[in-house]
Amino acid sequence: MSTIPEPTRRRVLQALGAGSVLLAGCSSSGPVDQTEQRTTSTPQSPSANGTQSTDVERVAADPTDIPDPIDRSTSKTIDVEMTTREQVAEIEPGVTYEYMTFDGQIPGPMVRVRRGDTVELTVTNDERNTMPHNIDLHAVRGPGGGAEDTMVAPGETDTIRFQATYPGAFIYHCAVPNMDYHISSGMFGMILIEPEDGLPEVDHEFYFGQQELYTTGETGEEGHHDFDMDAMAAEEPTYVLINGEKYAITPDRYGVPSMAVGDTARVFFVAGGPNQTSSFHPIGSVWDEVWQQGAIASQPNRFVQTTPVQPGSCAIATLHAEVPGDIKLVDHALSRVTRKGAMAVISREGEANTDVFDPDPA
């Protein structure tokens, strides 16, 4: 049982955007499965059971699959539809887990609009799911960031409408009572609100997200891992992941995005957490510009080696390719890289530039 008194727990959840509808465990049309209210784990023996068959081949989002930059000078209404899905996939080969996702990917799809646009957002909870879900967008001026009015049980759909009133990159995430469990399992993404005059032109844009995953198995232990509430409460993750799986965006897994020598790139990064700050660093480069907290209306920091991205926040950063070779995107809390999976790669391709870097000077 939880050691937090229930009145205190309710006040905390309400402050985080989980209103009375969520706390009651119900949606507009009826009761929701009360298993959502659990706060401790049942010990699993063995710690990882036999590997389960997977529902999908991957949950790792393609970092290049994002909406195009906005090229218009007027506001419009944007329709956005998302479906929440509970799916078994591999964290790494031989290790399965039941993820929770928006549209089957981690991070969830990037939503891209212009300041002044109106967004009509429809959230559907897949009928095969077992738990309630909703969405809290930090870009919404409204109760719970929209969470209270998007609470849906399996098989239900709900719609809200909001205006994008301020620019920046903002996280969205599930915000049911056990929101930390749902976010850790993959339910987070980014909504980008471009300024009225748009963003500077670059050659490439890439999209990444980081979260911690707390499981009953040890890192790399083959089999099916259940979620570990106690490990989450202690903030002791089994994995720290970029795009939902261990080393997902690397040559040995799903491949990597690339840029040519001379190209520029903009990187969008969202830290789901739920608990740990990412020390986001590009090995083999620096960030030419960083808009911390995704605050694109502010002046960027220049030539930044490592930028902190707090859980529940975002960063926008740029870099350019001067020499060929991989850029490894890591959390510079390096045990998370070497032992828990927090790395992605961008490939730089082209001719050597020995004025900048000479690996074998005569």
mmCIF file of C-alpha atoms in Angstrom:
data_model
loop_
_atom_site.group_PDB
_atom_site.id
_atom_site.type_symbol
_atom_site.label_atom_id
_atom_site.label_comp_id
_atom_site.label_asym_id
_atom_site.label_seq_id
_atom_site.Cartn_x
_atom_site.Cartn_y
_atom_site.Cartn_z
ATOM 1 C CA MET A 1 0.000 0.000 0.000
ATOM 2 C CA SER A 2 1.055 3.597 -0.512
ATOM 3 C CA THR A 3 2.645 5.269 2.495
ATOM 4 C CA ILE A 4 1.318 8.684 1.373
ATOM 5 C CA PRO A 5 -1.948 9.658 3.119
ATOM 6 C CA GLU A 6 -4.758 9.640 0.579
ATOM 7 C CA PRO A 7 -5.799 13.305 1.093
ATOM 8 C CA THR A 8 -2.186 14.377 0.522
ATOM 9 C CA ARG A 9 -1.883 12.159 -2.523
ATOM 10 C CA ARG A 10 -5.051 13.657 -3.998
ATOM 11 C CA ARG A 11 -3.795 17.219 -3.472
ATOM 12 C CA VAL A 12 -0.470 16.365 -5.122
ATOM 13 C CA LEU A 13 -2.158 14.746 -8.109
ATOM 14 C CA GLN A 14 -4.555 17.649 -8.511
ATOM 15 C CA ALA A 15 -1.625 20.073 -8.494
ATOM 16 C CA LEU A 16 -0.021 18.030 -11.270
ATOM 17 C CA GLY A 17 -3.151 18.268 -13.381
ATOM 18 C CA ALA A 18 -4.909 15.049 -12.372
ATOM 19 C CA GLY A 19 -8.328 16.349 -11.445
ATOM 20 C CA SER A 20 -11.219 14.819 -9.598
ATOM 21 C CA VAL A 21 -12.411 12.908 -12.657
ATOM 22 C CA LEU A 22 -9.049 11.164 -12.896
ATOM 23 C CA LEU A 23 -8.812 10.516 -9.180
ATOM 24 C CA ALA A 24 -12.225 8.946 -9.162
ATOM 25 C CA GLY A 25 -10.962 6.511 -11.773
ATOM 26 C CA CYS A 26 -13.753 7.231 -14.244
ATOM 27 C CA SER A 27 -14.416 8.926 -17.532
ATOM 28 C CA SER A 28 -17.459 10.707 -18.829
ATOM 29 C CA SER A 29 -19.155 7.464 -19.784
ATOM 30 C CA GLY A 30 -18.530 5.115 -16.897
ATOM 31 C CA PRO A 31 -16.133 3.429 -14.492
ATOM 32 C CA VAL A 32 -12.527 2.707 -15.346
ATOM 33 C CA ASP A 33 -10.537 -0.387 -14.367
ATOM 34 C CA GLN A 34 -9.466 0.192 -10.758
ATOM 35 C CA THR A 35 -6.185 -1.683 -11.283
ATOM 36 C CA GLU A 36 -4.941 1.721 -12.417
ATOM 37 C CA GLN A 37 -4.898 2.772 -8.753
ATOM 38 C CA ARG A 38 -2.161 0.344 -7.671
ATOM 39 C CA THR A 39 0.899 1.973 -6.097
ATOM 40 C CA THR A 40 3.145 -0.991 -5.324
ATOM 41 C CA SER A 41 4.443 -3.965 -7.304
ATOM 42 C CA THR A 42 3.761 -7.632 -6.764
ATOM 43 C CA PRO A 43 7.149 -9.374 -6.592
ATOM 44 C CA GLN A 44 7.791 -11.326 -9.781
ATOM 45 C CA SER A 45 9.489 -14.700 -9.599
ATOM 46 C CA PRO A 46 11.651 -15.203 -11.505
ATOM 47 C CA SER A 47 12.400 -11.511 -11.901
ATOM 48 C CA ALA A 48 11.932 -11.896 -15.655
ATOM 49 C CA ASN A 49 9.513 -14.517 -16.933
ATOM 50 C CA GLY A 50 9.619 -16.169 -20.324
ATOM 51 C CA THR A 51 9.808 -13.742 -23.231
ATOM 52 C CA GLN A 52 6.360 -12.879 -24.573
ATOM 53 C CA SER A 53 5.426 -12.726 -28.217
ATOM 54 C CA THR A 54 5.512 -9.148 -29.421
ATOM 55 C CA ASP A 55 2.600 -7.118 -30.760
ATOM 56 C CA VAL A 56 4.829 -4.843 -32.839
ATOM 57 C CA GLU A 57 8.358 -5.012 -34.212
ATOM 58 C CA ARG A 58 9.381 -1.687 -32.669
ATOM 59 C CA VAL A 59 8.130 1.221 -30.623
ATOM 60 C CA ALA A 60 11.170 3.426 -31.316
ATOM 61 C CA ALA A 61 10.074 6.493 -33.265
ATOM 62 C CA ASP A 62 11.885 7.261 -36.510
ATOM 63 C CA PRO A 63 13.736 10.503 -35.650
ATOM 64 C CA THR A 64 13.187 11.826 -39.190
ATOM 65 C CA ASP A 65 9.416 11.194 -39.245
ATOM 66 C CA ILE A 66 8.242 14.636 -38.160
ATOM 67 C CA PRO A 67 6.000 17.295 -39.727
ATOM 68 C CA ASP A 68 7.519 19.757 -42.172
ATOM 69 C CA PRO A 69 8.342 23.308 -41.045
ATOM 70 C CA ILE A 70 5.370 25.653 -41.286
ATOM 71 C CA ASP A 71 5.352 27.910 -44.344
ATOM 72 C CA ARG A 72 2.337 30.178 -43.969
ATOM 73 C CA SER A 73 1.602 33.590 -42.542
ATOM 74 C CA THR A 74 -1.951 33.061 -41.311
ATOM 75 C CA SER A 75 -3.542 30.983 -38.566
ATOM 76 C CA LYS A 76 -5.709 27.954 -39.206
ATOM 77 C CA THR A 77 -7.427 25.086 -37.418
ATOM 78 C CA ILE A 78 -5.332 21.916 -37.174
ATOM 79 C CA ASP A 79 -6.938 18.522 -36.616
ATOM 80 C CA VAL A 80 -4.808 16.118 -34.565
ATOM 81 C CA GLU A 81 -5.818 12.539 -33.793
ATOM 82 C CA MET A 82 -3.975 10.215 -31.412
ATOM 83 C CA THR A 83 -4.659 6.670 -30.289
ATOM 84 C CA THR A 84 -3.246 5.304 -27.047
ATOM 85 C CA ARG A 85 -1.933 1.757 -27.307
ATOM 86 C CA GLU A 86 -0.625 -0.852 -24.864
ATOM 87 C CA GLN A 87 1.787 -3.065 -26.797
ATOM 88 C CA VAL A 88 4.400 -5.722 -26.090
ATOM 89 C CA ALA A 89 7.726 -5.000 -27.789
ATOM 90 C CA GLU A 90 11.408 -5.625 -27.158
ATOM 91 C CA ILE A 91 13.448 -3.257 -25.006
ATOM 92 C CA GLU A 92 16.478 -5.010 -26.476
ATOM 93 C CA PRO A 93 16.748 -8.388 -28.221
ATOM 94 C CA GLY A 94 15.368 -11.107 -25.957
ATOM 95 C CA VAL A 95 13.808 -8.684 -23.436
ATOM 96 C CA THR A 96 10.110 -7.865 -23.771
ATOM 97 C CA TYR A 97 7.922 -5.320 -21.995
ATOM 98 C CA GLU A 98 4.354 -4.052 -22.313
ATOM 99 C CA TYR A 99 4.768 -0.424 -23.344
ATOM 100 C CA MET A 100 2.140 2.298 -23.345
ATOM 101 C CA THR A 101 2.300 4.676 -26.293
ATOM 102 C CA PHE A 102 0.691 7.443 -28.257
ATOM 103 C CA ASP A 103 0.167 6.079 -31.795
ATOM 104 C CA GLY A 104 2.490 3.150 -31.148
ATOM 105 C CA GLN A 105 5.740 5.092 -30.933
ATOM 106 C CA ILE A 106 8.142 6.598 -28.375
ATOM 107 C CA PRO A 107 8.288 9.524 -28.195
ATOM 108 C CA GLY A 108 4.737 10.093 -29.387
ATOM 109 C CA PRO A 109 4.204 11.886 -32.706
ATOM 110 C CA MET A 110 5.425 15.458 -32.846
ATOM 111 C CA VAL A 111 2.536 17.891 -33.135
ATOM 112 C CA ARG A 112 3.601 20.993 -35.080
ATOM 113 C CA VAL A 113 1.508 24.149 -35.253
ATOM 114 C CA ARG A 114 1.914 27.921 -35.530
ATOM 115 C CA ARG A 115 1.292 30.428 -32.767
ATOM 116 C CA GLY A 116 -2.315 31.556 -33.104
ATOM 117 C CA ASP A 117 -3.509 28.264 -34.606
ATOM 118 C CA THR A 118 -6.477 26.428 -33.147
ATOM 119 C CA VAL A 119 -5.914 22.729 -32.459
ATOM 120 C CA GLU A 120 -8.781 20.253 -32.422
ATOM 121 C CA LEU A 121 -7.345 17.232 -30.634
ATOM 122 C CA THR A 122 -9.081 13.855 -30.599
ATOM 123 C CA VAL A 123 -7.799 11.125 -28.268
ATOM 124 C CA THR A 124 -8.918 7.509 -28.657
ATOM 125 C CA ASN A 125 -8.144 4.736 -26.177
ATOM 126 C CA ASP A 126 -7.720 1.534 -28.186
ATOM 127 C CA GLU A 127 -10.440 -0.951 -27.283
ATOM 128 C CA ARG A 128 -7.819 -3.666 -26.673
ATOM 129 C CA ASN A 129 -6.219 -1.656 -23.856
ATOM 130 C CA THR A 130 -6.819 -2.418 -20.181
ATOM 131 C CA MET A 131 -6.229 1.005 -18.596
ATOM 132 C CA PRO A 132 -7.557 4.560 -18.847
ATOM 133 C CA HIS A 133 -5.411 7.162 -20.586
ATOM 134 C CA ASN A 134 -5.483 10.892 -21.308
ATOM 135 C CA ILE A 135 -3.179 13.698 -22.427
ATOM 136 C CA ASP A 136 -1.749 16.742 -20.641
ATOM 137 C CA LEU A 137 -0.127 19.196 -23.037
ATOM 138 C CA HIS A 138 2.107 21.859 -21.508
ATOM 139 C CA ALA A 139 1.106 24.054 -24.448
ATOM 140 C CA VAL A 140 -2.522 24.250 -23.275
ATOM 141 C CA ARG A 141 -3.963 26.968 -21.063
ATOM 142 C CA GLY A 142 -6.712 24.843 -19.550
ATOM 143 C CA PRO A 143 -7.474 22.517 -16.608
ATOM 144 C CA GLY A 144 -4.747 19.893 -16.369
ATOM 145 C CA GLY A 145 -3.416 20.929 -19.758
ATOM 146 C CA GLY A 146 -6.434 19.137 -21.241
ATOM 147 C CA ALA A 147 -6.039 16.029 -19.077
ATOM 148 C CA GLU A 148 -9.364 16.310 -17.296
ATOM 149 C CA ASP A 149 -11.323 16.503 -20.539
ATOM 150 C CA THR A 150 -9.455 13.806 -22.502
ATOM 151 C CA MET A 151 -9.830 11.013 -19.942
ATOM 152 C CA VAL A 152 -10.895 7.950 -21.928
ATOM 153 C CA ALA A 153 -11.506 4.332 -20.989
ATOM 154 C CA PRO A 154 -10.689 1.526 -23.447
ATOM 155 C CA GLY A 155 -12.793 1.936 -26.564
ATOM 156 C CA GLU A 156 -13.662 5.583 -25.869
ATOM 157 C CA THR A 157 -12.858 8.767 -27.789
ATOM 158 C CA ASP A 158 -12.899 12.394 -26.666
ATOM 159 C CA THR A 159 -12.088 15.731 -28.321
ATOM 160 C CA ILE A 160 -10.885 19.097 -27.032
ATOM 161 C CA ARG A 161 -10.123 22.356 -28.806
ATOM 162 C CA PHE A 162 -7.430 24.831 -27.742
ATOM 163 C CA GLN A 163 -5.540 27.792 -29.118
ATOM 164 C CA ALA A 164 -1.747 27.791 -29.401
ATOM 165 C CA THR A 165 -1.148 31.045 -27.551
ATOM 166 C CA TYR A 166 2.619 30.930 -26.926
ATOM 167 C CA PRO A 167 5.590 29.623 -28.950
ATOM 168 C CA GLY A 168 8.067 26.936 -27.917
ATOM 169 C CA ALA A 169 8.632 23.193 -27.654
ATOM 170 C CA PHE A 170 6.488 21.598 -24.956
ATOM 171 C CA ILE A 171 6.037 18.091 -23.634
ATOM 172 C CA TYR A 172 2.743 16.261 -23.675
ATOM 173 C CA HIS A 173 2.177 13.159 -21.551
ATOM 174 C CA CYS A 174 -0.425 10.883 -20.015
ATOM 175 C CA ALA A 175 -1.631 12.238 -16.661
ATOM 176 C CA VAL A 176 -3.774 9.573 -15.005
ATOM 177 C CA PRO A 177 -3.178 9.051 -11.241
ATOM 178 C CA ASN A 178 -0.230 6.708 -11.867
ATOM 179 C CA MET A 179 1.134 9.146 -14.416
ATOM 180 C CA ASP A 180 4.756 8.312 -13.584
ATOM 181 C CA TYR A 181 4.097 4.644 -14.488
ATOM 182 C CA HIS A 182 2.470 5.616 -17.789
ATOM 183 C CA ILE A 183 5.182 8.148 -18.735
ATOM 184 C CA SER A 184 7.952 5.699 -17.845
ATOM 185 C CA SER A 185 6.242 3.153 -20.076
ATOM 186 C CA GLY A 186 6.375 5.544 -23.024
ATOM 187 C CA MET A 187 3.439 7.962 -22.901
ATOM 188 C CA PHE A 188 5.067 11.299 -23.744
ATOM 189 C CA GLY A 189 5.923 13.394 -26.778
ATOM 190 C CA MET A 190 6.383 16.965 -28.014
ATOM 191 C CA ILE A 191 4.128 19.691 -29.317
ATOM 192 C CA LEU A 192 6.051 22.404 -31.165
ATOM 193 C CA ILE A 193 4.437 25.810 -31.528
ATOM 194 C CA GLU A 194 6.390 27.810 -34.083
ATOM 195 C CA PRO A 195 6.595 31.606 -33.793
ATOM 196 C CA GLU A 196 4.464 33.556 -36.269
ATOM 197 C CA ASP A 197 7.512 34.200 -38.473
ATOM 198 C CA GLY A 198 8.640 30.548 -38.358
ATOM 199 C CA LEU A 199 12.023 28.991 -37.569
ATOM 200 C CA PRO A 200 15.347 29.584 -39.347
ATOM 201 C CA GLU A 201 15.920 27.234 -42.276
ATOM 202 C CA VAL A 202 18.144 24.187 -41.704
ATOM 203 C CA ASP A 203 19.009 21.193 -43.856
ATOM 204 C CA HIS A 204 17.695 18.515 -41.471
ATOM 205 C CA GLU A 205 15.486 18.130 -38.418
ATOM 206 C CA PHE A 206 15.602 15.204 -35.985
ATOM 207 C CA TYR A 207 13.339 14.262 -33.076
ATOM 208 C CA PHE A 208 14.367 12.279 -29.975
ATOM 209 C CA GLY A 209 12.933 11.536 -26.541
ATOM 210 C CA GLN A 210 14.351 10.063 -23.335
ATOM 211 C CA GLN A 211 12.722 8.195 -20.490
ATOM 212 C CA GLU A 212 13.650 5.875 -17.627
ATOM 213 C CA LEU A 213 12.082 2.425 -17.473
ATOM 214 C CA TYR A 214 11.739 0.594 -14.147
ATOM 215 C CA THR A 215 11.320 -3.172 -14.403
ATOM 216 C CA THR A 216 11.377 -6.257 -12.203
ATOM 217 C CA GLY A 217 14.208 -7.758 -14.243
ATOM 218 C CA GLU A 218 17.847 -6.759 -14.317
ATOM 219 C CA THR A 219 19.250 -4.800 -17.262
ATOM 220 C CA GLY A 220 19.769 -7.279 -20.108
ATOM 221 C CA GLU A 221 18.088 -10.180 -18.302
ATOM 222 C CA GLU A 222 16.284 -12.118 -21.002
ATOM 223 C CA GLY A 223 12.573 -12.701 -20.638
ATOM 224 C CA HIS A 224 9.491 -10.580 -20.084
ATOM 225 C CA HIS A 225 9.890 -7.703 -17.626
ATOM 226 C CA ASP A 226 6.992 -6.340 -15.582
ATOM 227 C CA PHE A 227 6.894 -2.792 -14.264
ATOM 228 C CA ASP A 228 8.443 -2.212 -10.819
ATOM 229 C CA MET A 229 6.630 0.468 -8.809
ATOM 230 C CA ASP A 230 9.083 0.225 -5.921
ATOM 231 C CA ALA A 231 12.113 0.786 -8.169
ATOM 232 C CA MET A 232 10.352 3.813 -9.633
ATOM 233 C CA ALA A 233 9.630 5.225 -6.182
ATOM 234 C CA ALA A 234 13.329 4.788 -5.363
ATOM 235 C CA GLU A 235 14.271 6.325 -8.735
ATOM 236 C CA GLU A 236 16.466 3.341 -9.625
ATOM 237 C CA PRO A 237 15.774 2.617 -13.319
ATOM 238 C CA THR A 238 16.595 -0.619 -15.075
ATOM 239 C CA TYR A 239 16.956 1.201 -18.390
ATOM 240 C CA VAL A 240 17.420 4.782 -19.557
ATOM 241 C CA LEU A 241 16.266 4.910 -23.154
ATOM 242 C CA ILE A 242 16.341 7.243 -26.133
ATOM 243 C CA ASN A 243 13.337 6.621 -28.387
ATOM 244 C CA GLY A 244 12.000 3.853 -26.219
ATOM 245 C CA GLU A 245 14.463 1.011 -26.771
ATOM 246 C CA LYS A 246 18.069 0.276 -25.817
ATOM 247 C CA TYR A 247 20.387 1.806 -28.442
ATOM 248 C CA ALA A 248 17.429 1.943 -30.843
ATOM 249 C CA ILE A 249 18.752 4.611 -33.204
ATOM 250 C CA THR A 250 22.173 3.094 -33.851
ATOM 251 C CA PRO A 251 23.707 1.172 -36.782
ATOM 252 C CA ASP A 252 23.236 -2.157 -35.003
ATOM 253 C CA ARG A 253 19.488 -1.657 -34.409
ATOM 254 C CA TYR A 254 17.224 0.352 -36.722
ATOM 255 C CA GLY A 255 19.845 2.436 -38.489
ATOM 256 C CA VAL A 256 20.651 6.121 -38.091
ATOM 257 C CA PRO A 257 19.734 9.418 -39.718
ATOM 258 C CA SER A 258 22.480 11.144 -41.675
ATOM 259 C CA MET A 259 23.656 14.580 -42.768
ATOM 260 C CA ALA A 260 26.342 15.601 -45.232
ATOM 261 C CA VAL A 261 29.456 17.536 -44.338
ATOM 262 C CA GLY A 262 28.454 21.186 -44.595
ATOM 263 C CA ASP A 263 24.827 20.540 -43.571
ATOM 264 C CA THR A 264 23.011 22.021 -40.601
ATOM 265 C CA ALA A 265 20.533 20.201 -38.385
ATOM 266 C CA ARG A 266 17.979 21.098 -35.750
ATOM 267 C CA VAL A 267 17.431 18.558 -32.967
ATOM 268 C CA PHE A 268 14.197 18.459 -30.984
ATOM 269 C CA PHE A 269 14.562 16.627 -27.667
ATOM 270 C CA VAL A 270 11.902 15.841 -25.056
ATOM 271 C CA ALA A 271 12.666 14.404 -21.606
ATOM 272 C CA GLY A 272 9.730 12.335 -20.421
ATOM 273 C CA GLY A 273 11.417 11.331 -17.205
ATOM 274 C CA PRO A 274 9.476 10.720 -15.099
ATOM 275 C CA ASN A 275 12.236 11.489 -12.606
ATOM 276 C CA GLN A 276 15.708 12.107 -14.005
ATOM 277 C CA THR A 277 17.290 15.087 -15.751
ATOM 278 C CA SER A 278 19.100 14.340 -18.994
ATOM 279 C CA SER A 279 22.566 15.840 -19.536
ATOM 280 C CA PHE A 280 22.156 15.983 -23.304
ATOM 281 C CA HIS A 281 25.476 15.964 -25.169
ATOM 282 C CA PRO A 282 26.573 15.322 -28.787
ATOM 283 C CA ILE A 283 29.829 13.338 -28.663
ATOM 284 C CA GLY A 284 31.990 14.554 -31.538
ATOM 285 C CA SER A 285 30.441 18.004 -31.697
ATOM 286 C CA VAL A 286 28.849 20.721 -29.587
ATOM 287 C CA TRP A 287 25.463 22.346 -29.820
ATOM 288 C CA ASP A 288 25.879 25.489 -31.924
ATOM 289 C CA GLU A 289 22.714 26.874 -30.325
ATOM 290 C CA VAL A 290 20.485 25.677 -27.506
ATOM 291 C CA TRP A 291 17.055 26.996 -26.598
ATOM 292 C CA GLN A 292 16.717 25.610 -23.093
ATOM 293 C CA GLN A 293 13.235 24.557 -21.993
ATOM 294 C CA GLY A 294 12.324 24.767 -25.679
ATOM 295 C CA ALA A 295 11.937 28.521 -25.226
ATOM 296 C CA ILE A 296 12.297 29.422 -28.891
ATOM 297 C CA ALA A 297 11.182 33.035 -28.294
ATOM 298 C CA SER A 298 14.311 33.582 -26.154
ATOM 299 C CA GLN A 299 17.902 34.076 -27.235
ATOM 300 C CA PRO A 300 19.803 30.777 -27.519
ATOM 301 C CA ASN A 301 22.953 29.809 -25.678
ATOM 302 C CA ARG A 302 25.884 29.390 -28.071
ATOM 303 C CA PHE A 303 28.454 26.580 -28.377
ATOM 304 C CA VAL A 304 27.115 24.427 -25.562
ATOM 305 C CA GLN A 305 28.781 21.111 -24.750
ATOM 306 C CA THR A 306 26.088 19.586 -22.519
ATOM 307 C CA THR A 307 22.659 20.997 -21.782
ATOM 308 C CA PRO A 308 20.412 19.874 -18.922
ATOM 309 C CA VAL A 309 16.892 18.883 -19.937
ATOM 310 C CA GLN A 310 14.668 18.391 -16.924
ATOM 311 C CA PRO A 311 11.963 15.728 -16.808
ATOM 312 C CA GLY A 312 8.809 17.220 -18.251
ATOM 313 C CA SER A 313 10.698 19.618 -20.489
ATOM 314 C CA CYS A 314 12.255 19.980 -23.929
ATOM 315 C CA ALA A 315 15.241 21.449 -25.719
ATOM 316 C CA ILE A 316 15.781 22.721 -29.226
ATOM 317 C CA ALA A 317 19.399 22.603 -30.405
ATOM 318 C CA THR A 318 21.310 23.056 -33.645
ATOM 319 C CA LEU A 319 24.597 21.709 -34.935
ATOM 320 C CA HIS A 320 26.466 21.535 -38.220
ATOM 321 C CA ALA A 321 28.708 18.924 -39.795
ATOM 322 C CA GLU A 322 32.300 19.999 -40.423
ATOM 323 C CA VAL A 323 33.861 16.542 -40.643
ATOM 324 C CA PRO A 324 32.607 13.018 -41.384
ATOM 325 C CA GLY A 325 31.923 10.479 -38.656
ATOM 326 C CA ASP A 326 29.238 9.675 -36.126
ATOM 327 C CA ILE A 327 27.764 12.094 -33.624
ATOM 328 C CA LYS A 328 26.636 10.110 -30.594
ATOM 329 C CA LEU A 329 23.749 11.696 -28.724
ATOM 330 C CA VAL A 330 23.995 10.695 -25.071
ATOM 331 C CA ASP A 331 22.947 11.488 -21.565
ATOM 332 C CA HIS A 332 26.314 12.463 -20.089
ATOM 333 C CA ALA A 333 25.431 10.717 -16.842
ATOM 334 C CA LEU A 334 27.496 8.085 -18.573
ATOM 335 C CA SER A 335 26.485 4.943 -16.702
ATOM 336 C CA ARG A 336 23.124 5.472 -18.357
ATOM 337 C CA VAL A 337 24.909 5.166 -21.704
ATOM 338 C CA THR A 338 27.263 2.267 -21.054
ATOM 339 C CA ARG A 339 24.899 0.182 -18.924
ATOM 340 C CA LYS A 340 21.299 1.283 -19.443
ATOM 341 C CA GLY A 341 20.950 2.136 -23.136
ATOM 342 C CA ALA A 342 20.837 5.948 -23.458
ATOM 343 C CA MET A 343 22.457 6.603 -26.827
ATOM 344 C CA ALA A 344 21.417 7.508 -30.367
ATOM 345 C CA VAL A 345 23.557 8.274 -33.415
ATOM 346 C CA ILE A 346 23.548 10.802 -36.266
ATOM 347 C CA SER A 347 25.936 9.989 -39.126
ATOM 348 C CA ARG A 348 27.971 12.681 -40.870
ATOM 349 C CA GLU A 349 28.973 11.719 -44.399
ATOM 350 C CA GLY A 350 31.384 13.339 -46.832
ATOM 351 C CA GLU A 351 34.976 14.297 -47.493
ATOM 352 C CA ALA A 352 37.497 14.681 -44.690
ATOM 353 C CA ASN A 353 38.431 18.176 -43.559
ATOM 354 C CA THR A 354 41.902 17.812 -42.107
ATOM 355 C CA ASP A 355 42.065 21.521 -41.263
ATOM 356 C CA VAL A 356 39.381 20.862 -38.647
ATOM 357 C CA PHE A 357 40.333 17.303 -37.666
ATOM 358 C CA ASP A 358 43.231 15.186 -38.860
ATOM 359 C CA PRO A 359 43.182 11.630 -37.467
ATOM 360 C CA ASP A 360 46.630 10.785 -38.837
ATOM 361 C CA PRO A 361 48.888 13.832 -39.217
ATOM 362 C CA ALA A 362 52.132 13.140 -41.063
#
